Coordinates of C-alpha atoms and ligand atoms in Angstrom, one line a residue:
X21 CA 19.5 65.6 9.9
X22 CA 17.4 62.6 10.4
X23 CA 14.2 63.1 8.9
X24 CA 12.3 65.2 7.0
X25 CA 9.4 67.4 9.2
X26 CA 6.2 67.7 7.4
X27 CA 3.6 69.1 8.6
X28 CA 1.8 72.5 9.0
X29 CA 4.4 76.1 9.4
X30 CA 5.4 76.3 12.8
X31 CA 4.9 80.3 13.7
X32 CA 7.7 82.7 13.2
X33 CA 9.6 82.6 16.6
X34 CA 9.7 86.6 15.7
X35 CA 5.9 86.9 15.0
X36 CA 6.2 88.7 11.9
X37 CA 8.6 87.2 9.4
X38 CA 7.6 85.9 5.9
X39 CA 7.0 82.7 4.9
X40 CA 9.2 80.6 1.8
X41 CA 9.2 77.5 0.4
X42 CA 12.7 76.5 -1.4
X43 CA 12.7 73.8 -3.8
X44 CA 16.4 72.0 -4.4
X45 CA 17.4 73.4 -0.3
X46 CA 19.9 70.7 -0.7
X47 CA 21.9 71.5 -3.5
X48 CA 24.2 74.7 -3.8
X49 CA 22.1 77.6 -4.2
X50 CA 19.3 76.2 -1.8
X51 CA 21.8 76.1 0.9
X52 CA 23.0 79.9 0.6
X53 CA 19.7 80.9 0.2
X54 CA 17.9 79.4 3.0
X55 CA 21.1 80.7 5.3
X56 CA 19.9 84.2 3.6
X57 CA 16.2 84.0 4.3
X58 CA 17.3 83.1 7.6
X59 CA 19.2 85.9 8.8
X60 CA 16.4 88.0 7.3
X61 CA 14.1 86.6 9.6
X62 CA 11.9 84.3 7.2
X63 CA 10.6 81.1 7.9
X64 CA 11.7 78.7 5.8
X65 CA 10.7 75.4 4.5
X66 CA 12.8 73.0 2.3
X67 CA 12.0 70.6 -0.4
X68 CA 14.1 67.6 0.0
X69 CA 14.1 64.2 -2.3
X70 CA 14.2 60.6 -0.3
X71 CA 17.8 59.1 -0.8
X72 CA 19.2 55.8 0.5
X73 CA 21.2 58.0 2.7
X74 CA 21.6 61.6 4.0
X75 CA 21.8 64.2 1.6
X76 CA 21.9 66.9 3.5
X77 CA 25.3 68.0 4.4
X78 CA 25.2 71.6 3.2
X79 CA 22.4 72.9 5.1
X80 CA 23.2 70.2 8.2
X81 CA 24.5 73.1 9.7
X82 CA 21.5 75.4 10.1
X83 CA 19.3 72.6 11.0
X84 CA 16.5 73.2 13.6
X85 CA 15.2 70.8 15.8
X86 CA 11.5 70.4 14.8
X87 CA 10.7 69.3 18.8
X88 CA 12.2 72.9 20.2
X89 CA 9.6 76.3 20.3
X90 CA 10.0 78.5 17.5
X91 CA 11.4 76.7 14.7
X92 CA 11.9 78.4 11.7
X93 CA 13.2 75.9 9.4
X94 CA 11.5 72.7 8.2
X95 CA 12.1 70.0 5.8
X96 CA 9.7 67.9 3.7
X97 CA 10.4 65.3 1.1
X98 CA 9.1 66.3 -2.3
X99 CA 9.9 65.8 -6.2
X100 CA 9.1 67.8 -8.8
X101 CA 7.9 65.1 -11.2
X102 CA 5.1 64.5 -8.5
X103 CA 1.9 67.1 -8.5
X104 CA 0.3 65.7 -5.8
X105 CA 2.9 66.1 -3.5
X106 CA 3.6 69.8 -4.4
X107 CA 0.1 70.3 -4.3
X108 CA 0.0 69.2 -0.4
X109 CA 3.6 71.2 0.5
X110 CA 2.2 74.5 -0.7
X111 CA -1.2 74.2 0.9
X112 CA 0.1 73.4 4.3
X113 CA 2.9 75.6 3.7
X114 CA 0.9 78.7 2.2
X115 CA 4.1 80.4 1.4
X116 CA 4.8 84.1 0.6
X117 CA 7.3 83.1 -1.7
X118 CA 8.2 80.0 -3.8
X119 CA 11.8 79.8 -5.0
X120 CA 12.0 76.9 -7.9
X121 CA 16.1 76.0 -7.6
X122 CA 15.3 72.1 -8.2
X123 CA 16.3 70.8 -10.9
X124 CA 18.7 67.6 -13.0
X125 CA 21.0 70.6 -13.2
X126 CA 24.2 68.9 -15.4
X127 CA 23.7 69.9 -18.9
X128 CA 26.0 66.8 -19.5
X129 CA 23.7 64.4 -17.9
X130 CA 20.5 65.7 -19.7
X131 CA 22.1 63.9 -22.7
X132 CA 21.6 60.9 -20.6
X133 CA 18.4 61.5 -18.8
X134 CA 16.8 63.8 -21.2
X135 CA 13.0 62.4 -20.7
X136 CA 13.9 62.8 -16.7
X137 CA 15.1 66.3 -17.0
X138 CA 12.0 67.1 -19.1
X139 CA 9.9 65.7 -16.6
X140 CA 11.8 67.6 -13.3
X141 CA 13.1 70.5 -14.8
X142 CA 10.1 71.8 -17.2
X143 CA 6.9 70.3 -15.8
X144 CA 8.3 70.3 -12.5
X145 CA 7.8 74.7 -12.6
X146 CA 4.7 73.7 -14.6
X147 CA 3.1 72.0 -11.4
X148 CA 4.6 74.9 -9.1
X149 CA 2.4 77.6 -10.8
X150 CA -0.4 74.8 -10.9
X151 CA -0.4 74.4 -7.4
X152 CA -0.5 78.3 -6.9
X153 CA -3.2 79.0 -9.4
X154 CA -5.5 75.6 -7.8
X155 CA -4.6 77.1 -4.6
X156 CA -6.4 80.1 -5.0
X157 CA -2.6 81.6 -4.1
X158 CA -2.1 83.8 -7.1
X159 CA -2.2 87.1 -5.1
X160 CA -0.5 85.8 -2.2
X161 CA 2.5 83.8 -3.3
X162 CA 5.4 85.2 -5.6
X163 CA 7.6 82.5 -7.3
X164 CA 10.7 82.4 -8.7
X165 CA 12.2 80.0 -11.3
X166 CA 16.1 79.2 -11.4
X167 CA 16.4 79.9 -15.4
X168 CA 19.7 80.3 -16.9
X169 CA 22.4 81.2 -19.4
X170 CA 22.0 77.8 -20.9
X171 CA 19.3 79.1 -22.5
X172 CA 21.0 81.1 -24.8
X173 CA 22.8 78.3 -26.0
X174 CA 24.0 78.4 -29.8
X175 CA 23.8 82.3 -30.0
X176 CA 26.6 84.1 -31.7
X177 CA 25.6 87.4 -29.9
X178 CA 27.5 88.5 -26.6
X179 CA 27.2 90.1 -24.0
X180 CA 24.0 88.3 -23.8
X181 CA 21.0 90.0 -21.8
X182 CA 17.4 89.7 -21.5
X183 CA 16.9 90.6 -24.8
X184 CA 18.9 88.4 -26.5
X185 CA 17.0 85.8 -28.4
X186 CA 17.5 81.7 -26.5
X187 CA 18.9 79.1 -28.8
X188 CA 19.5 76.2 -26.5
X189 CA 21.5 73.3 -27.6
X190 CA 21.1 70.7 -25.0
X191 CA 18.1 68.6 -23.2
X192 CA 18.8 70.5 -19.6
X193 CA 18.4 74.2 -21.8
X194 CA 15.3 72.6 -23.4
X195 CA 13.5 71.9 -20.3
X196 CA 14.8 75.1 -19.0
X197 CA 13.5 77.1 -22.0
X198 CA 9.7 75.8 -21.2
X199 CA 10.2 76.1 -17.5
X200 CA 11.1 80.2 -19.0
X201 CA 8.2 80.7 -20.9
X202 CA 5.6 78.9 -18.6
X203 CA 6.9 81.4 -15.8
X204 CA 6.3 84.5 -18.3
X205 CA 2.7 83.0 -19.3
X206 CA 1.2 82.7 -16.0
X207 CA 2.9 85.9 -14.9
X208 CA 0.9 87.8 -17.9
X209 CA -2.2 84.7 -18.5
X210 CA -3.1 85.3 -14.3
X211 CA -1.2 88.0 -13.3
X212 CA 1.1 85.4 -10.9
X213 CA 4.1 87.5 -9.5
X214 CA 6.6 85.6 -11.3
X215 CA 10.2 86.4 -11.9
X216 CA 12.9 84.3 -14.3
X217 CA 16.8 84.7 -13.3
X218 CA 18.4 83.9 -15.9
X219 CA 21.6 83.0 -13.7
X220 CA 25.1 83.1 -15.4
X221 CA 27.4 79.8 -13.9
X222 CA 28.0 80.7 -10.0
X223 CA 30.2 78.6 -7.7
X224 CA 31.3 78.5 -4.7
X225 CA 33.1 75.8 -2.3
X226 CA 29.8 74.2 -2.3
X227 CA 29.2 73.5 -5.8
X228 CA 28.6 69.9 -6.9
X229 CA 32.0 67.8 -7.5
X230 CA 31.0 66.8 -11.4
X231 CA 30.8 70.4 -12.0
X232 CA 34.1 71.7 -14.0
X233 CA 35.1 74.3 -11.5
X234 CA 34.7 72.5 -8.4
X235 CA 36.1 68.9 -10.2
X236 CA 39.4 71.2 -10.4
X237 CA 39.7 72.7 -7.4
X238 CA 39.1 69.7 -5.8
X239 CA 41.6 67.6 -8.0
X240 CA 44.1 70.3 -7.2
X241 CA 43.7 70.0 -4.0
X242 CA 43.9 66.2 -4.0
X243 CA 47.1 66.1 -6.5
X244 CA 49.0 67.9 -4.5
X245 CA 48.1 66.0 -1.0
X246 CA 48.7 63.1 -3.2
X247 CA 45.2 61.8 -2.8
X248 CA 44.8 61.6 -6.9
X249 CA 47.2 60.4 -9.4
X250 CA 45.6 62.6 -12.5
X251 CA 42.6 64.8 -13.7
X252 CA 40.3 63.9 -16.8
X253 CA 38.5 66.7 -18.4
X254 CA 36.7 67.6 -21.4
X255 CA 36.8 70.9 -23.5
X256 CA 39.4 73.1 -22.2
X257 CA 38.5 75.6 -24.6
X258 CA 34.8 76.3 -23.3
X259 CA 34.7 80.1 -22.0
X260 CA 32.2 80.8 -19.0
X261 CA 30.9 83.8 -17.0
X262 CA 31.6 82.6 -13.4
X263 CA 30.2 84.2 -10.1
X264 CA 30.0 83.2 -6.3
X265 CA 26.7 81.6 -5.5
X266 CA 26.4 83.3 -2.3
X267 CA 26.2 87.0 -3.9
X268 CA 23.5 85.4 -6.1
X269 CA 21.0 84.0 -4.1
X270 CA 20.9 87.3 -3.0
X271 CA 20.1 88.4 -6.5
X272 CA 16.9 86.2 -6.5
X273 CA 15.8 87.6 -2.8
X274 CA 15.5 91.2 -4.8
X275 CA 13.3 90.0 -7.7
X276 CA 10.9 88.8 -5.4
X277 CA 10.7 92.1 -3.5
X278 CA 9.9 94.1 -6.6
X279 CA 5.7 95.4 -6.7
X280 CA 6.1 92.9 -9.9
X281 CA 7.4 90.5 -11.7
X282 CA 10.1 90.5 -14.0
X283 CA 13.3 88.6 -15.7
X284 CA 17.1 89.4 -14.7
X285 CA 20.4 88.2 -16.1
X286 CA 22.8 88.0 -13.0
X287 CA 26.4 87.5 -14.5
X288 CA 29.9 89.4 -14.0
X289 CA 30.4 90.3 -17.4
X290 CA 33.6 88.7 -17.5
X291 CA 34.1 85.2 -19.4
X292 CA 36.9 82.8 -18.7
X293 CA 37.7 79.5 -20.3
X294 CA 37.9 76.2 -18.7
X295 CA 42.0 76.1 -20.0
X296 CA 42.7 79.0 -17.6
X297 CA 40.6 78.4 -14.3
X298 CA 42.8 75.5 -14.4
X299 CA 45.6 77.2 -14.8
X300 CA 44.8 79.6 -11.8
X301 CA 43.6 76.8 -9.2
X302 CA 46.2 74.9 -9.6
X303 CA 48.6 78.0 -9.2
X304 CA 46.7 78.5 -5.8
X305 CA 47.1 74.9 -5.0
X306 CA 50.7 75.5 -5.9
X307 CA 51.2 73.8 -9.3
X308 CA 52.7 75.7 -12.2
X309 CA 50.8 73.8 -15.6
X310 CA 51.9 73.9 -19.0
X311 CA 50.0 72.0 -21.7
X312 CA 51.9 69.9 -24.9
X313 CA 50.0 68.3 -27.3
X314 CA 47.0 69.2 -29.2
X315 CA 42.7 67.7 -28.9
X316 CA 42.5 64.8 -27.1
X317 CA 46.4 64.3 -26.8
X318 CA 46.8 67.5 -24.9
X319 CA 48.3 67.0 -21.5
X320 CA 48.5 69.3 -18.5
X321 CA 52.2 68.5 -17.4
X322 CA 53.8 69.9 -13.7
X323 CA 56.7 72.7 -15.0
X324 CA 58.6 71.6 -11.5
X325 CA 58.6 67.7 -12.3
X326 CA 57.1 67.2 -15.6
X327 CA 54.7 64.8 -14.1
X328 CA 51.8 64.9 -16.5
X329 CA 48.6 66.2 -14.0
X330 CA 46.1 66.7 -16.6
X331 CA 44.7 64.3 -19.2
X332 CA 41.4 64.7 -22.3
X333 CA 39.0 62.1 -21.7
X334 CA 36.5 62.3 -24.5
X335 CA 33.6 61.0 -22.4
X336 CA 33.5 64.4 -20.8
X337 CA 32.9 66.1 -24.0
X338 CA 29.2 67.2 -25.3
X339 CA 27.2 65.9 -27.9
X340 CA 26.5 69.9 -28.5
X341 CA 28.9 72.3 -26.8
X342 CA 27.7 76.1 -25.7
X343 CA 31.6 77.6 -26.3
X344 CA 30.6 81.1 -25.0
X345 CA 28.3 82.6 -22.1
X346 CA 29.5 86.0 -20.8
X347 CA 26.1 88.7 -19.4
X348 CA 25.3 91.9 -19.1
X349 CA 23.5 92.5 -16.3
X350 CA 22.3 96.1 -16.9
X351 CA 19.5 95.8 -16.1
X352 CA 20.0 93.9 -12.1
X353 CA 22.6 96.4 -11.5
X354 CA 19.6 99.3 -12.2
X355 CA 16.7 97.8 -11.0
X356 CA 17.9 95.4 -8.5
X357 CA 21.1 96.9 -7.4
X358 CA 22.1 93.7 -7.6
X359 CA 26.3 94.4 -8.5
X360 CA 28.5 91.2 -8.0
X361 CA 31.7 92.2 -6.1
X362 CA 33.3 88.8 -5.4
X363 CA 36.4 88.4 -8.2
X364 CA 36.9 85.5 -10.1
X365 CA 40.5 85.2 -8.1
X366 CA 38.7 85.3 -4.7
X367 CA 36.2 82.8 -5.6
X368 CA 38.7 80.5 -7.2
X369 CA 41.2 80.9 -4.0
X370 CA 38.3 79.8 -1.8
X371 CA 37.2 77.0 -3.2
X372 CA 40.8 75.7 -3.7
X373 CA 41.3 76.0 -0.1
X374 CA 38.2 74.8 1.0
X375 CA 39.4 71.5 -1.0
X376 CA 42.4 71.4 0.8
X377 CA 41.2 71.5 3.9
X378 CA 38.4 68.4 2.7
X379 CA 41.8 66.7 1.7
X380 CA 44.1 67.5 4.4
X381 CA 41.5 66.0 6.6
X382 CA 40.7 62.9 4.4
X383 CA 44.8 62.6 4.6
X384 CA 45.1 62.6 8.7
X385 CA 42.6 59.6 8.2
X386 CA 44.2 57.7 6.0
X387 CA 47.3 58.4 8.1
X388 CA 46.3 57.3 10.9
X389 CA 46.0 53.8 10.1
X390 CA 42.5 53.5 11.4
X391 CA 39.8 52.0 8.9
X392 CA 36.4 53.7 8.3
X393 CA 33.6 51.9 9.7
X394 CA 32.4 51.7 6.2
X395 CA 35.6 49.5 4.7
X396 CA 35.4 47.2 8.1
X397 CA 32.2 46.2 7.5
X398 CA 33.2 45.5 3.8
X399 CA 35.8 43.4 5.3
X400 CA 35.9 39.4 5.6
X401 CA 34.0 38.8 7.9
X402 CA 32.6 41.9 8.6
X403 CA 32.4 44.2 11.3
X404 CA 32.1 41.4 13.7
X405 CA 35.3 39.8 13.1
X406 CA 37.1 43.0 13.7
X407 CA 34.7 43.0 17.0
X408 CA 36.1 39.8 18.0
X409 CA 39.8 40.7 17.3
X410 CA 38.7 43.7 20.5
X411 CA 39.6 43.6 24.0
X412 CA 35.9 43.1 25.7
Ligands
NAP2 P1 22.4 71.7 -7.6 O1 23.4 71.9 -6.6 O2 22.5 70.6 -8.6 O3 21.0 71.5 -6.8 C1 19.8 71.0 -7.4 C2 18.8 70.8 -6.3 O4 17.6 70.2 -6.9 C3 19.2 69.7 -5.3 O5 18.7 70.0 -4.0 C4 18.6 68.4 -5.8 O6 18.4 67.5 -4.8 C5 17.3 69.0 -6.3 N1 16.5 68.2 -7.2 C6 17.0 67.6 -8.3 N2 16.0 66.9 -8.9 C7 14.9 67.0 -8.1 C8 13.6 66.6 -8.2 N3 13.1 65.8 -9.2 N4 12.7 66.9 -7.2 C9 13.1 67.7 -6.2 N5 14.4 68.2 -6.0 C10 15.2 67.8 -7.0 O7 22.1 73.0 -8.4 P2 22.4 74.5 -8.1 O8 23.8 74.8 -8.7 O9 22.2 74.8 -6.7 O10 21.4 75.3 -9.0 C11 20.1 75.6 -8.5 C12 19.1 75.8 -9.7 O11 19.6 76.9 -10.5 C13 19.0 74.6 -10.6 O12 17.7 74.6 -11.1 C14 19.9 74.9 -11.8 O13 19.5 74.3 -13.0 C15 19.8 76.4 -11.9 N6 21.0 77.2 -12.3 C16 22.2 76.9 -11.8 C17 23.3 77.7 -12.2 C18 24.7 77.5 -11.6 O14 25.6 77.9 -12.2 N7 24.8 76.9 -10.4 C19 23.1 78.7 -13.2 C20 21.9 78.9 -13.7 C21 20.8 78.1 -13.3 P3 19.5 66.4 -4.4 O15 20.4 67.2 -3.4 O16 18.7 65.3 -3.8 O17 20.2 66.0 -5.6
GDD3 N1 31.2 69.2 -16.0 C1 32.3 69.2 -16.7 N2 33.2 68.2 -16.5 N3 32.5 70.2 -17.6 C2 33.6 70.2 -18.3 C3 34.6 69.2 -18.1 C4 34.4 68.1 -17.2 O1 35.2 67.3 -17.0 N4 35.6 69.5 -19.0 C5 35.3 70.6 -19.6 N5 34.1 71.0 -19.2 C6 33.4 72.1 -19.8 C7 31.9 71.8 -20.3 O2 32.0 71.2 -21.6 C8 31.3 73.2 -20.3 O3 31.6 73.9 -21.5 C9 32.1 73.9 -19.1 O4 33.2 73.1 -18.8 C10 31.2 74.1 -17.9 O5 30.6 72.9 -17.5 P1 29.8 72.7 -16.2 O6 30.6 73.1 -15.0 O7 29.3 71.3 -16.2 O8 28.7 73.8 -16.2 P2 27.6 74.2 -17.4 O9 28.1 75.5 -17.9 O10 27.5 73.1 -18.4 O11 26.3 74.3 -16.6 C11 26.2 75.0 -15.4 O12 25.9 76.3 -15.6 C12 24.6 76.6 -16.2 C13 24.5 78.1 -16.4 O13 25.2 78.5 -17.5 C14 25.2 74.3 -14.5 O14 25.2 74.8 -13.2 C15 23.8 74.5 -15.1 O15 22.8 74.0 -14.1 C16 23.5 76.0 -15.3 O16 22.3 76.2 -15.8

């Protein structure tokens, strides 16, 4: 996908679908949502940033040609941090529904970038319902806003569902906790249909590599194709309520079609810790682990060879660590009929084979001798002294 198509909503090549408007269609949860609306015969338009290069690889796949008849998916380039720019999207876009998923989503990096994720991640929902309310859109356009577990932070209480109180403990569940309440003001201040999910962690093979499950299954995969010579993580001990993405995206579809708004938890109601995700994608990738040592000495060591696969690097620890989310979600399962049915083992099994396909492939490459076109031009010379080194 070259470039982004502004302009004004093609019509629905089936005359009668809705319209949406998904902010963040290039990360995880944009991609299996805009798949979703799809099939359910919306049109959809995207949000995308400007990068140096493409960033688009996870929805390259249901990319419409904006030239053809009937289009029914179309890409702009936004940012949250810029009003203006939202403003403009919305009008030409006059969407049925909004669905906030953008976001500097790595709690890890809002230690880093905390003014940034401010910026993006609260006043970036801010300007959404801005642009709604100066748009006169209030009783046309429903909005959702990707809140989550994060929120309830520091809280000694679990389960945890709507009614358990937030106590969030880094930048990214700061922001987050505004981007919350905002949503709930304008839904009761101007009667906005606006919903809150207050997503538990969900994964999938097409979660971001810096996150811990997919930095796993990936190095998994790569040890064992011998691609990586060792993994460095932080807190094993961490314990997490993982889903699959794709079940809910479909979670935030069904707030939307409620007469009104509301806030869900989506979540399995089961918690596992980092130490034994590891243990179960690397089983899948065909590693038996056993760990020696204690803190940052501990090692993840190969039972077959004893070759140490694992390794604490410090650097991936938190300033303030969240050491339990788990949900109830009660309340989805009721009103939503929203009931996750993907287990922990499938998703896991997935995503470790969906790395070792990624590897296998990155393997034949490096097999085959042939350099990419990317380290020839970083060669001496160039790539026009491996030109001249071909027959003409
Ligand atoms: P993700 O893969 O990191 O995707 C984030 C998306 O936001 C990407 O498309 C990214 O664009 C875009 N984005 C980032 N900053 C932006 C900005 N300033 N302006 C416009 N777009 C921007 O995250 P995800 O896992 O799909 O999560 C979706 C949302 O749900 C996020 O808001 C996240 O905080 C929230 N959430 C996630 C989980 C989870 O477990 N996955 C749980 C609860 C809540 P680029 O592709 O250009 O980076
Ligand atoms: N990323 C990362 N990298 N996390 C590690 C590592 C590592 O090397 N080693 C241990 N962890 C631990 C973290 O300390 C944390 O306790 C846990 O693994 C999960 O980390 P992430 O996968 O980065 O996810 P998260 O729980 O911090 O945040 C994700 O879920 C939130 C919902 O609860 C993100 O998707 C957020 O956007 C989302 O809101």
């Amino acid at each position: 996908m070259d470039e982004a198509q502004s302009g004004s909503a093609a019509p629905d090549s089936h005359g009668h679908g809705k319209v949406a408007l998904i902010a963040g269609v290039t990360g995880q949860d944009g991609a299996y949502l805009a798949e979703l609306l799809l099939a359910k015969g919306y049109v959809v338009h995207g949000i995308k940033r400007r990068a140096s290069s493409f960033n688009t690889q996870r929805i390259d796949h249901i990319y419409q040609d904006p030239h053809h008849a009937g289009v029914r998916f179309r890409l702009h380039y936004g940012d949250l941090t810029d009003s203006t720019n939202l403003l403009r999207i919305v009008q030409e876009v006059q969407p049925d529904e909004i669905y906030n998923l953008a976001a500097q989503s790595h709690v890890r990096v809002s230690f880093e970038t905390p003014e940034y994720t401010a910026n993006a991640d609260a006043l970036g929902t801010l300007r959404f319902l801005e642009a709604i309310r100066i748009l006169g859109l209030s009783d046309k356009t429903r909005f959702y806003q990707a809140s989550t577990s994060e929120l309830y932070g520091a809280t000694t209480e679990a389960p945890q569902s709507e009614r358990t109180p937030f106590a969030p403990c880094s930048p990214y569940a700061a922001a987050k906790l505004y981007a919350y309440w905002i949503t709930v003001n304008y839904r009761s201040a101007y009667g906005l249909h606006a919903s809150n999910g207050i997503l538990f962690n969900h994964e999938s093979p097409l979660r971001g590599e810096t996150f811990v499950t997919r930095k796993i299954t990936r190095a998994a995969a790569r040890l064992q194709l011998g691609l990586e010579e060792c993994l460095y993580l932080g807190n094993l001990d961490a314990r997490r309520d993982f889903g699959h993405a794709r079940e809910y995206v479909a979670g935030m579809w069904a707030m939307l079609q409620r007469p009104t708004g509301g806030d869900f938890v989506l979540a399995t109601g089961r918690a596992t810790s980092v130490r034994e995700f590891l243990l179960m994608a690397f089983r899948f990738a065909g590693f038996d682990l056993a760990f020696r040592g204690q803190g940052r000495d501990e090692v993840g060591l190969c039972q077959q060879t004893g070759r140490v696969l694992v390794r604490i690097d410090p650097q991936y620890f938190r300033p303030t660590e969240v050491p339990l989310l788990l949900g109830d979600a009660t309340k989805a399962r009721q009103e939503l009929a929203w009931e996750p049915r993907v287990s922990l083992e499938e998703l896991c099994r997935e995503m470790v084979e969906a790395d070792l396909y990624r590897a296998a492939q990155e393997r034949r490459q490096r097999e085959s001798g042939q350099l990419t076109a990317e380290q020839l031009i970083h060669t001496p010379g160039g790539f026009l002294s491996w030109l001249a080194t071909q027959p003409t």
